[in-house]
Coordinates of C-alpha atoms and ligand atoms in Angstrom, one line a residue:
X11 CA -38.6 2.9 -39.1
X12 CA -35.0 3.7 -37.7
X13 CA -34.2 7.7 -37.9
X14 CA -30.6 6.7 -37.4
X15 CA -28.4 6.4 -40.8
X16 CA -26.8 3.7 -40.5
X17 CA -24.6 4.2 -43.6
X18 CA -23.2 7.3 -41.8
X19 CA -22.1 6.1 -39.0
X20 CA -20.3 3.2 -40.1
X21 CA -18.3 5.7 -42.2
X22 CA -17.6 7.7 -39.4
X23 CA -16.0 4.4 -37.3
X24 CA -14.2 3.7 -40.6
X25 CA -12.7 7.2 -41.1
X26 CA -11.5 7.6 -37.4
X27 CA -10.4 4.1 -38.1
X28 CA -7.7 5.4 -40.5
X29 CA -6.3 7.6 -37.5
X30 CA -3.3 6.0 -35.9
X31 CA -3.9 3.3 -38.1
X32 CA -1.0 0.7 -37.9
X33 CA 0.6 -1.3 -41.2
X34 CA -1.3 -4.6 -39.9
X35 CA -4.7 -2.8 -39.6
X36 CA -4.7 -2.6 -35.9
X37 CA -5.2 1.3 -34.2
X38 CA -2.6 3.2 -32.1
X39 CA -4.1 6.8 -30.6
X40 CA -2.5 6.8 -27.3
X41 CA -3.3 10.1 -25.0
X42 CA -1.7 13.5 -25.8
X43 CA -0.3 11.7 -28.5
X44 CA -0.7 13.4 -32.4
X45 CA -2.6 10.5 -33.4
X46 CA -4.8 11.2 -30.9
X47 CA -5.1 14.9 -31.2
X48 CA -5.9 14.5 -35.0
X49 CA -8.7 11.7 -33.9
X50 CA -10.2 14.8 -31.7
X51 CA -10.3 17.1 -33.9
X52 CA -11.7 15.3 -36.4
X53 CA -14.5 14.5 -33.7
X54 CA -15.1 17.5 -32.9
X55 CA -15.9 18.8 -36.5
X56 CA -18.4 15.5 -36.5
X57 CA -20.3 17.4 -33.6
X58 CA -20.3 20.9 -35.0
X59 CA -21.6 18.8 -38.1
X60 CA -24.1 17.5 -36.1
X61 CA -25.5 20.8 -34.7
X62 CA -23.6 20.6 -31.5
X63 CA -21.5 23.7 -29.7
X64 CA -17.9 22.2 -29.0
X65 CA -15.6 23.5 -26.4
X66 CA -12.1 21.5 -25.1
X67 CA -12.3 21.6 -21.3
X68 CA -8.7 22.1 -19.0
X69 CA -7.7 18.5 -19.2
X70 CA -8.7 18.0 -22.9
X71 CA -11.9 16.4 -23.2
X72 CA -14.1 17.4 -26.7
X73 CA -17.2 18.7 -25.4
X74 CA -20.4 19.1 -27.7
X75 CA -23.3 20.1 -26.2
X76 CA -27.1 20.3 -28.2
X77 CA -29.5 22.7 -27.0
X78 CA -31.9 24.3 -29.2
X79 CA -34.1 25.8 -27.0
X80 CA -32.4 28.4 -25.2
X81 CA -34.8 28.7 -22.4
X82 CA -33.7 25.0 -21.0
X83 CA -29.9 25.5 -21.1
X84 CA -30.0 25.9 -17.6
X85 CA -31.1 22.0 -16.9
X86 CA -28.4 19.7 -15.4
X87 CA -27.8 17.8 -18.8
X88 CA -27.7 14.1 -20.0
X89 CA -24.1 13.1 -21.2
X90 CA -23.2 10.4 -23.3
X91 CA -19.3 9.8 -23.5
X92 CA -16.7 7.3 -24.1
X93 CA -13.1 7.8 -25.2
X94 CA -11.0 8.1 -28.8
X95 CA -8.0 7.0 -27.4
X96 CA -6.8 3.3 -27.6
X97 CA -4.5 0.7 -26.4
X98 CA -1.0 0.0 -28.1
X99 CA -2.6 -1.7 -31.7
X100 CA -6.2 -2.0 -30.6
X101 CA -9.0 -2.0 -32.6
X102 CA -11.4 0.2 -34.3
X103 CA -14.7 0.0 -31.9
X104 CA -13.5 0.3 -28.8
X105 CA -14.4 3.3 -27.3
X106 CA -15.1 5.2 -30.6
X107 CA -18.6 3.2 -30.9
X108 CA -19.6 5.1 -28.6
X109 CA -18.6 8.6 -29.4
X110 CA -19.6 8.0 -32.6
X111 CA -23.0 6.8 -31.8
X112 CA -24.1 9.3 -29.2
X113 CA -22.7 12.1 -32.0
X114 CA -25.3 10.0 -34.6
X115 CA -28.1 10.2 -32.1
X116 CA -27.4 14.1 -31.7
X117 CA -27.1 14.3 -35.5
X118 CA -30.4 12.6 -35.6
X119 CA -32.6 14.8 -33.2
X120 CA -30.8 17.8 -35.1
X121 CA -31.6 16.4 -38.8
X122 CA -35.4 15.4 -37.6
X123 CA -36.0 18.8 -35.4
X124 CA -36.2 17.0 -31.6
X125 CA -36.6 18.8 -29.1
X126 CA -35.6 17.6 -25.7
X127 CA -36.4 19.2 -22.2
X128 CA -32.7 19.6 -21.1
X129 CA -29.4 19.7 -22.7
X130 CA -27.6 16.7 -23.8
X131 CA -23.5 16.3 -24.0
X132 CA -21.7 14.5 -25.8
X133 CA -18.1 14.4 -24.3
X134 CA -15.3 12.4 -26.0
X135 CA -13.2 11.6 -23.0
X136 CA -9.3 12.2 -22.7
X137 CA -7.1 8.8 -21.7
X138 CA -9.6 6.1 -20.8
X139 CA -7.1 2.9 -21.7
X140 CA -4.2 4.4 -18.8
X141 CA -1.5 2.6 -21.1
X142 CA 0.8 5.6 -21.6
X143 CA 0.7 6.8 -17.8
X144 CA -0.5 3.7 -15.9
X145 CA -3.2 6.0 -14.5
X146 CA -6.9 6.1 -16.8
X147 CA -10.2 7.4 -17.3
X148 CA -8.4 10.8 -16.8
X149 CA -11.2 13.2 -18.8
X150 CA -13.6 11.3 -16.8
X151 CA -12.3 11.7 -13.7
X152 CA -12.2 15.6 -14.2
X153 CA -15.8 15.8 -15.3
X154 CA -16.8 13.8 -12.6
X155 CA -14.4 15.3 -9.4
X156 CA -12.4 12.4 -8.7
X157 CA -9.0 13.2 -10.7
X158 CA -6.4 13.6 -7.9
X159 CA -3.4 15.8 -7.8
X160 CA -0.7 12.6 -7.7
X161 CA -2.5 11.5 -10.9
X162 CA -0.9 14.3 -13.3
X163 CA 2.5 13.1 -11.7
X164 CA 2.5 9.9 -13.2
X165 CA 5.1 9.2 -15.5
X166 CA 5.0 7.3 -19.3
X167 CA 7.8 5.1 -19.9
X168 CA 9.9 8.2 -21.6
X169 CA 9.4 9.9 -17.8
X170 CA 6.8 12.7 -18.9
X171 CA 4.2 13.5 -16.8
X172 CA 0.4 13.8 -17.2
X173 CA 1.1 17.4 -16.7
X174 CA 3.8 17.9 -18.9
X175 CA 1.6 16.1 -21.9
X176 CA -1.0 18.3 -21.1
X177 CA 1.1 21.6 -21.5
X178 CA 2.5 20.3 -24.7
X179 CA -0.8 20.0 -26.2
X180 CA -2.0 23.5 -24.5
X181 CA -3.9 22.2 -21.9
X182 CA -4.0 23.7 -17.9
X183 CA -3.2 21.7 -15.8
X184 CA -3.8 24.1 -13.0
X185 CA -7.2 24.4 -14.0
X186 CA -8.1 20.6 -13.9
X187 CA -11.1 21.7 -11.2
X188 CA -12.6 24.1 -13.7
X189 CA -13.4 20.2 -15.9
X190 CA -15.8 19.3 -13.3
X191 CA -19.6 19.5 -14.2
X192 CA -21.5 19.4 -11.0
X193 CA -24.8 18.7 -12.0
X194 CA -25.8 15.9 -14.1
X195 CA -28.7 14.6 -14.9
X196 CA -27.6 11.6 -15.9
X197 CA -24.7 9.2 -17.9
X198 CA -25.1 6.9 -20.6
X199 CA -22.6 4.8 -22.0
X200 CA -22.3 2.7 -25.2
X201 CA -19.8 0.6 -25.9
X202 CA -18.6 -3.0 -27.1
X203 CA -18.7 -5.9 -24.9
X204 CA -15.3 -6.9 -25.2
X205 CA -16.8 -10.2 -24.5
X206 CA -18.3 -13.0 -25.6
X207 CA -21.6 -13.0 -23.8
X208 CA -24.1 -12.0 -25.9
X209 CA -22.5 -13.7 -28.8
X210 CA -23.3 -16.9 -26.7
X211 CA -27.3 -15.7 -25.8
X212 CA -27.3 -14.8 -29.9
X213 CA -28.1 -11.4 -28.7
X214 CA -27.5 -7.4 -30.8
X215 CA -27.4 -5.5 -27.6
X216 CA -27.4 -5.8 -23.2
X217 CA -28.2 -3.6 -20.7
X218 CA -25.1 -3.3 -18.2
X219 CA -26.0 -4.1 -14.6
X220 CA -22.4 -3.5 -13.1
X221 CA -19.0 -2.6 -14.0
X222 CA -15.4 -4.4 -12.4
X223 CA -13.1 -2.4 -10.6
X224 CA -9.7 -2.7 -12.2
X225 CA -6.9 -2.5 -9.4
X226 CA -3.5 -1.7 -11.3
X227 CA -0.4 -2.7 -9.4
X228 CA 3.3 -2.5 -10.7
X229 CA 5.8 -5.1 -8.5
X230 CA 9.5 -4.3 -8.5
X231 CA 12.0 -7.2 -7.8
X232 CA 15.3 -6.9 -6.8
X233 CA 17.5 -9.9 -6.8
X234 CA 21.1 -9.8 -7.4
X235 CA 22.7 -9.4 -11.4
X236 CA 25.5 -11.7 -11.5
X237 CA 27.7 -13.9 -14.2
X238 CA 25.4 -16.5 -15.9
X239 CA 28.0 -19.0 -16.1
X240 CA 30.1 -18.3 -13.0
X241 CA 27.1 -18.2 -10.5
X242 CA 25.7 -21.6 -9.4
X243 CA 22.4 -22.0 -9.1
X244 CA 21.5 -22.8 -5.7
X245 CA 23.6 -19.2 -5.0
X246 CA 21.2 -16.9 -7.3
X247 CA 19.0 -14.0 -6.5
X248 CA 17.0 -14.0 -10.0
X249 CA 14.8 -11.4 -10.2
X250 CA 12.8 -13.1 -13.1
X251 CA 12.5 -16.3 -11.8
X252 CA 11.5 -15.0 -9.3
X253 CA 9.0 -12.7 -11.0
X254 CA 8.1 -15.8 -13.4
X255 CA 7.1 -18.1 -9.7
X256 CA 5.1 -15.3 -8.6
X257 CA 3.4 -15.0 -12.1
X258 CA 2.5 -18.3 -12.0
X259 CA 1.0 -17.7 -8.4
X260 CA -1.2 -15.1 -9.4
X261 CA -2.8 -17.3 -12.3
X262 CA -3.5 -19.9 -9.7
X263 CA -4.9 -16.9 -7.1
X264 CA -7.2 -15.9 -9.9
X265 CA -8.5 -19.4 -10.6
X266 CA -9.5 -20.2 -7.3
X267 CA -11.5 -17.1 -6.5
X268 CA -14.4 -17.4 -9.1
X269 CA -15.0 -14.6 -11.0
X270 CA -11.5 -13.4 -10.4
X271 CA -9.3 -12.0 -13.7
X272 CA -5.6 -11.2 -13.0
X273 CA -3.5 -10.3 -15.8
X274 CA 0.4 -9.5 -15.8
X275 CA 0.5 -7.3 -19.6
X276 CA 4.1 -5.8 -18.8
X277 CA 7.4 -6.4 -17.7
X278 CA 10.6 -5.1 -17.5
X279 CA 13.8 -6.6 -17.3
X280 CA 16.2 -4.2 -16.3
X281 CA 19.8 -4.4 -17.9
X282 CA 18.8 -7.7 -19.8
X283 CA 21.6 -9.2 -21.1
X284 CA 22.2 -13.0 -22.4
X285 CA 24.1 -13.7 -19.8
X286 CA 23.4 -11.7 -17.2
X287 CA 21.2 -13.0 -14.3
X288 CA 18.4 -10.5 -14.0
X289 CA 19.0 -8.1 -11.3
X290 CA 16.0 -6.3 -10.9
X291 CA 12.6 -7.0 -12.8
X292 CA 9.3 -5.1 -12.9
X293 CA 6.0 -6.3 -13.6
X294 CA 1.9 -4.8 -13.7
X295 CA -0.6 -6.4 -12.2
X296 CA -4.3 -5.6 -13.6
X297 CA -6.9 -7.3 -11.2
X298 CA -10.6 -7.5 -11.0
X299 CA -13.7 -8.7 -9.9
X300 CA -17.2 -6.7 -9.8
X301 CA -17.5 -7.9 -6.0
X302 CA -15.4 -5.6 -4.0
X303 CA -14.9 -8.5 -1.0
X304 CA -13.4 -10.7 -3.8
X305 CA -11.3 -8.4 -5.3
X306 CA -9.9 -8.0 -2.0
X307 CA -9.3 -11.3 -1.1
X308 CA -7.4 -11.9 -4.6
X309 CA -5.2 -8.6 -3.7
X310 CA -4.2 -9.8 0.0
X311 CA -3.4 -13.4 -1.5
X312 CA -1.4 -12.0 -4.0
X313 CA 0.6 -9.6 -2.5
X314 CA 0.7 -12.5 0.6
X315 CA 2.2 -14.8 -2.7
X316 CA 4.4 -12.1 -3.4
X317 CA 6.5 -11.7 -0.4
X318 CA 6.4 -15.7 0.4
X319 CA 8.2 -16.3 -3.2
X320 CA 10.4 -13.2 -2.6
X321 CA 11.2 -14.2 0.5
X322 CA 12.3 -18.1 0.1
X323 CA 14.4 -16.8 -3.0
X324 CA 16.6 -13.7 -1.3
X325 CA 14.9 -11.4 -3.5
X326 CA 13.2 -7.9 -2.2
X327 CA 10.0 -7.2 -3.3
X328 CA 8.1 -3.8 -3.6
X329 CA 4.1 -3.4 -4.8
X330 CA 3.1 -0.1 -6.0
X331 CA -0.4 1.0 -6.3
X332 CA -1.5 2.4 -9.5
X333 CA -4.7 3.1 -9.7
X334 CA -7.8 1.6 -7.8
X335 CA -11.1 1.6 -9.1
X336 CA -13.9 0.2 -7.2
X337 CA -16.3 -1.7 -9.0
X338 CA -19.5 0.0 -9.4
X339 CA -23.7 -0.7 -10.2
X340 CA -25.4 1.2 -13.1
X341 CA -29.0 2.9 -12.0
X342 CA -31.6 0.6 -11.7
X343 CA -34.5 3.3 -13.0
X344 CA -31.8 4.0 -15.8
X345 CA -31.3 -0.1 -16.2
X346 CA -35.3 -0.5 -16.7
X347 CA -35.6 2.8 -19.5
X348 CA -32.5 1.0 -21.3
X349 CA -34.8 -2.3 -20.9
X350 CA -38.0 -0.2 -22.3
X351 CA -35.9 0.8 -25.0
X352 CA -34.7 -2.2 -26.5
X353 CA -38.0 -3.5 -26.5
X354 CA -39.4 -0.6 -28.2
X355 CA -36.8 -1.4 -30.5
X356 CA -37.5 -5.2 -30.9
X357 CA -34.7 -6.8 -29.5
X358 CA -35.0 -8.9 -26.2
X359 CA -33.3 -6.9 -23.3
X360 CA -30.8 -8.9 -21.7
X361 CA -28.6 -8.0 -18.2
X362 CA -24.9 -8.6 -18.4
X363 CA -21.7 -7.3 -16.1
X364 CA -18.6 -5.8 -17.6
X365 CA -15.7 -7.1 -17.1
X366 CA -13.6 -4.1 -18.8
X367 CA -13.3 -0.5 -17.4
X368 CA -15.3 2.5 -18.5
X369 CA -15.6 5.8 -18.3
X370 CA -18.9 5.7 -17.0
X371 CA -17.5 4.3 -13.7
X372 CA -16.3 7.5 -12.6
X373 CA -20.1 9.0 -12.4
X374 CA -21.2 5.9 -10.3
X375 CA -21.4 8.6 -7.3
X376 CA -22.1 11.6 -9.3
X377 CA -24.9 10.8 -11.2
X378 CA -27.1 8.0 -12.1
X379 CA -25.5 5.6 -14.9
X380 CA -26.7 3.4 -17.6
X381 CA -24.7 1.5 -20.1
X382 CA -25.5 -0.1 -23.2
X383 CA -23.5 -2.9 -24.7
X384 CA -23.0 -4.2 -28.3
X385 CA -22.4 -7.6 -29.1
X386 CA -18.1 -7.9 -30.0
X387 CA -17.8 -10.7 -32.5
X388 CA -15.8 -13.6 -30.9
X389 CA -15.6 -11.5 -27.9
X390 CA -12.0 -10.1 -28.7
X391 CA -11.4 -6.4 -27.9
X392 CA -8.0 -4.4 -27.6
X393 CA -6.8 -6.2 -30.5
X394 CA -7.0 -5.4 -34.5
X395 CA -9.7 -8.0 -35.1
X396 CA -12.2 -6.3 -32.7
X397 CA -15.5 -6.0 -34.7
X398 CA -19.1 -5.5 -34.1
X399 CA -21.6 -6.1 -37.3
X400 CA -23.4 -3.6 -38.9
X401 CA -26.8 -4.8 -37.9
X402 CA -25.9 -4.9 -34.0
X403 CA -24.8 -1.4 -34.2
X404 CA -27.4 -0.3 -35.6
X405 CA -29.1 -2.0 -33.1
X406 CA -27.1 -0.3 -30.2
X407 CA -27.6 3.5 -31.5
X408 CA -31.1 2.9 -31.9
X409 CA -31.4 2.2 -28.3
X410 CA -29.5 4.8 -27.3
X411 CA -31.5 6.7 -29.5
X412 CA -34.7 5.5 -27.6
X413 CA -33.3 5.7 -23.9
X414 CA -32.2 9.8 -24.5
X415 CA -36.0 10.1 -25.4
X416 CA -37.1 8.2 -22.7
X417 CA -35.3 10.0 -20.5
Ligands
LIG28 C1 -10.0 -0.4 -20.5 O1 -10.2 -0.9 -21.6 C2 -9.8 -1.3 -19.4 O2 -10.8 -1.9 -18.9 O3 -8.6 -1.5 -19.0
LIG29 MN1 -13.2 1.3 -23.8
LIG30 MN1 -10.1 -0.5 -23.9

């Protein structure tokens, strides 16, 4: 018999749901946004519901932290995080599944009178989706060590930095060090698939072998912005054809490396005008693959594409490096208790990669890591459709449930 309430939890996802909550039904919590600050706080009184102390660390991640026996508070602890912010009209799941779960699991050990043999965290991490600054997994980062100084320069689109949203919401910048958490026992992870894998196997639940490094990269084209009627067109420096060639290049880069994904999601044409033949154009380009040597191969073709296009078309060309994550492995020892736990559980355990980006990459070196995925109908994520059934997640927090235990 299941511990976890179900009925609970699914309330919980629907009331953080209404947070940011766009006309069409999709969700908008960007980071140091007031969506998103409402969508903390209104975590953080789930955790103190749940028996949990809750601090806000420097760079403003919600902290709760369940330890009932005093005399173990000194034990590196377990933490299970994710992130409450989301993408431009995303969806409901992702992310806050897993906040929301790993609070449910606390609430249960709390309700049921568990006691554990070292602390246990749950952290509900600031700016894992990057969209605002171009830069993510920025709470996670400062828990784990490995948010840089450059990173609280980057700029949104309205020019504010990192820093400069942080201070507005109170946060200390200065103090981002004082985020880190040395010792760690271990990370675990929830969160949707976002894709349609174990839809296809007919599968609740997967245990996560690997995660792909995302490589961000925004490309800036000049060309020349000239009369659209009184320029010929064999005396053009376009920037967007140009950008649209070298578009099409990076689709046909990323279908000849298999396993490649390469995605431009932006662009920018500057001073677009009817008729006006763009002068300068800038584009992002998200790349990945969970083999490092293939992930480089795609990035030297591209930016090898790049400069051939620009070149042959009198255009200048310029790549700038956003962020660069390196794809990472979850524990195996962690990998086999998830595996114990879902069959504990009765569900078959079944190993997939992830394609998306978590938070839980940023502990790869720290800590050992374990993620748990749950079955995304129709695979589709960062959209207002994204869904998971009632059944699978119950599924997923009773795993998670079982896996803290085990551990
Ligand atoms: C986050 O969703 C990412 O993988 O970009
Ligand atoms: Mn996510
Ligand atoms: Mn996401």
């Amino acid at each position: 018999m299941s511990l976890i309430q179900l009925n609970r939890l699914l309330r919980h996802i629907e009331q953080l749901g209404t947070i940011g909550q766009m006309p069409d039904g999709g969700v908008s919590r960007l980071s140091f946004t007031d969506a998103e600050h409402e969508a903390n706080q209104f975590v953080q009184m789930l955790m103190q519901q749940a028996g949990m102390e809750t601090s806000i660390d420097p760079i403003g991640n919600i902290i709760g932290t369940y330890c009932k026996d005093r005399s173990i508070s000194h034990e590196a602890p377990i933490i299970m995080g994710s992130h409450i912010d989301t993408v431009p009209n995303g969806g409901k799941y992702d992310g806050a599944l897993g906040v929301l779960t790993a609070i449910e699991v606390i609430q249960t050990f709390h309700e049921n009178d568990i006691t554990l043999a070292r602390p246990i965290q749950v952290i509900a991490f600031k700016d894992e989706e990057g969209v605002r600054f171009g830069v993510g997994m920025l709470g996670s980062r400062a828990v784990a060590g490995t948010l840089t100084a450059p990173m609280l320069e980057a700029v949104d689109a309205q020019g504010i930095t990192v820093a400069q949203a942080m201070e507005k919401q109170h946060l200390q910048p200065a103090n981002i060090h004082l985020a880190k958490i040395d010792s760690i026992y271990a990370y675990l992870e929830l969160h949707i698939e976002q894709g349609r894998v174990l839809e296809t196997e007919n599968l609740p639940v997967g245990v996560v072998t690997g995660i792909a490094g995302p490589l961000w990269l925004e490309v800036t084209i000049h060309g020349l912005a000239e009369h659209a009627g009184a320029t010929p067109m064999q005396l053009r420096q376009d920037a967007l054809a140009g950008a649209a060639e070298m578009m099409v290049a990076i689709e046909r880069i990323a279908n000849g490396i298999d396993g490649t994904v390469a995605t431009v999601g932006k662009i920018v044409v500057e001073n677009a005008g009817v008729n006006v033949i763009p002068g300068q154009v800038t584009f992002t380009c998200d790349l990945r693959h969970v083999i490092q040597e293939s992930r480089d191969l795609a990035e030297h073709e591209i930016k090898k594409a790049i400069c051939t296009i620009a070149t042959k078309r009198h255009l200048y060309s310029c790549v700038k490096e956003l962020q660069r994550v390196k794809p990472v492995t979850t524990d195996a020892a962690i990998m086999q208790t998830i595996h114990q736990a879902m069959e504990k559980c009765g569900y078959d355990a079944f190993y997939l990669s992830s394609g998306a980006g978590h938070d839980a990459m940023q502990f790869a070196h720290h800590c050992p890591i374990g993620m748990i995925f749950v079955r995304s109908k129709d695979g589709v994520s960062h959209n207002p459709l994204e869904y998971s059934s009632p059944a699978d997640i119950k599924a997923g927090a009773q795993v998670l449930f079982e896996t803290i235990l085990a551990l």
